[in-house]
Amino acid sequence: MQKTKELEIMEEVLPQSYEKTVGKSPAKEFWKKFKKQKLALIAGVFIIFLIVISIIGPFIAPFDFAKADYKQTLQGPSWDHWAGTDAFGRDIFSRIIVGTKISLLVGFISVFAGAVIGTILGLISGFYGKWIDSIIMRFCDVLFAFPGILLEIGIIAILGPGLENVVVAVAIFTIPMFARIVRSNTLMLKSSLYVEATKSLGAKNFRIIWRHIFPGAISSIIVYFTMRLGTSILTAASLSFLGLGAQPPSPEWGAMLSAGRDYLGSAPHITIFPGMAIMLTVLAFNLFGDGLRDALDPKIKD
Amino acid sequence: MLQYLLRRLLGMIPILFIVTIIVFLFVHLIPGDAARLVAGPDANKETIELVRKDLGLDKPIHEQYFTFIGNLLKGDLGTSLKTHKPVFDELAGRFIPTFWLTFWSMLWACIVGILIGIVSAVKRNKWQDYTGMLIAVVGISIPSFWLGLLLMQLFSVKLGWLPTGGLEDWRGYILPSITLGTGVAAIIARFSRSSLMDVLKEDYIRTGRAKGFAENSLVKRHAIKNAMIPVITMTGLQFGFLLGGSVVTETVFSFPGLGRLLIDAIATRDYPIIQAEILLFSVEFILINLVVDLMYGFLNPQIRYS
């Protein structure tokens, strides 16, 4: 009963242009805009390819990624070893394939955790306002007061080096960004007519937030999520490069690159290929995110 | 303007206060007993207690905080656990190289970034725009440590033109500055483009066009000035990126700056150094943001009076 009432009022308050889009699903609308972006499409296909690799990687890698072969150390790219071998004679190409999973998982888990917490904080902050808003926003200000990667480095200095701690650090770093974006979306939606209409019908706060405000913010969240994925993968690789994340002999790309630093003169391929893997992955997420933004939510700027 | 300045200065105090608390708590957040860590693995009970007293860890926590703040205001940041020299002296020698590194990186990043942004916005959807934005997105995605190693491989190892690391003369700044500035240049380019494109859509530009002004002078004399105001704020935020990025870049080039010191300190668990570094970087970042805000208020009177 209440639902139909809600619908009636919604139809009344929504502008006339709404009529034109009725019948076309939002997914179709989105696809129409998104498929025009060729680069983003290619990036999307590449991301799917990366996901597949991260699942089947260990089964298709031509060599055992962990097996040392001291007869074959520091060899350049060849037919046998496409990306050459490292100081222990391990096949770099196989290590990159197996390492895909690490980078994608670290990026995804950390951003997801940060996004969930940040979104909840942003919804609460924007919807309830007053003192709770002040507290949450000051908390964000403080996190933002630590420049760039330094917050993550500080957290790892406390927790100790390791990949799990990198995930925690990147997640904490991500919280305030989502909190701010979701808060501004919430503030905008809160004063919109359809939310006021639902409120006047006696809907509970939780219902308004969950059913009416959160869906309105979701396109911003998705866009930002994708864009943060690239940055987080890059940050995690940087931390591993600094020796604060994944430790050797892990085939994590940043750690591999770091191990190749001593052989820059004699075997530059040890650093070149893992670096290329990082760049292409991050580039794919950034291009995909740009495309999503243009199709879903042009309001968000760089 | 004075009122705005005062308001901004006052607004900074709570943030600074909380930052000092977090940095102070840092030593207490480390799992395990800080005194034991400082004393080393072979220390006996008496030594640990002595160290605890020495560090003031036996006093109530709020008293410790006030001692910490008092020492801070006197410029006393503690003693390095590794070299046993005052932390202040350790940082002082490292500050200048990092300052110049961030300065040169920011300078070239601003010039190149803004130029690419302007060209892309003016030549919207033409090849110049596509090239500029492709360069920018690659610049954002490229790992700085990889770029640094590639540059080193080419210019230092192969060609032998520039030093592979360290800082003997001005040439030691070139490769690190290029490495550090690339990401920022890319972000500034993207932002300048979208900002200028927004301004070019404004009514007053359309009026100018209708009145027959040449597009060139419209952009140069009327659009760019307004488009650059948000870019300034954006650039200020990027200083944080640079300060953080200096840690990675300095590690790649074995550059004798604050960032490299921080990573060394983490490796050797030199907590007073870590604590002082995080504090220094944050205060620097907060001050830069204040300067940027003031500049913004100066350029845009609307902000001052709101």
PDB file of C-alpha atoms in Angstrom, chain A residues 25-37 41 295:
ATOM      1  CA  SER A  25      16.599   0.655 -18.408  1.00  0.00           C
ATOM      2  CA  PRO A  26      19.437   2.566 -16.775  1.00  0.00           C
ATOM      3  CA  ALA A  27      21.771  -0.241 -17.801  1.00  0.00           C
ATOM      4  CA  LYS A  28      20.900   0.289 -21.468  1.00  0.00           C
ATOM      5  CA  GLU A  29      21.328   4.038 -21.135  1.00  0.00           C
ATOM      6  CA  PHE A  30      24.699   3.517 -19.531  1.00  0.00           C
ATOM      7  CA  TRP A  31      25.846   1.055 -22.170  1.00  0.00           C
ATOM      8  CA  LYS A  32      24.857   3.443 -24.947  1.00  0.00           C
ATOM      9  CA  LYS A  33      27.109   6.128 -23.506  1.00  0.00           C
ATOM     10  CA  PHE A  34      29.892   3.824 -22.393  1.00  0.00           C
ATOM     11  CA  LYS A  35      30.394   1.967 -25.677  1.00  0.00           C
ATOM     12  CA  LYS A  36      31.303   5.235 -27.389  1.00  0.00           C
ATOM     13  CA  GLN A  37      34.470   5.345 -25.296  1.00  0.00           C
ATOM     14  CA  LEU A  41      36.180  -0.457 -23.623  1.00  0.00           C
ATOM     15  CA  ALA A 295      29.046   7.674 -18.823  1.00  0.00           C
TER      16      ALA A 295
END
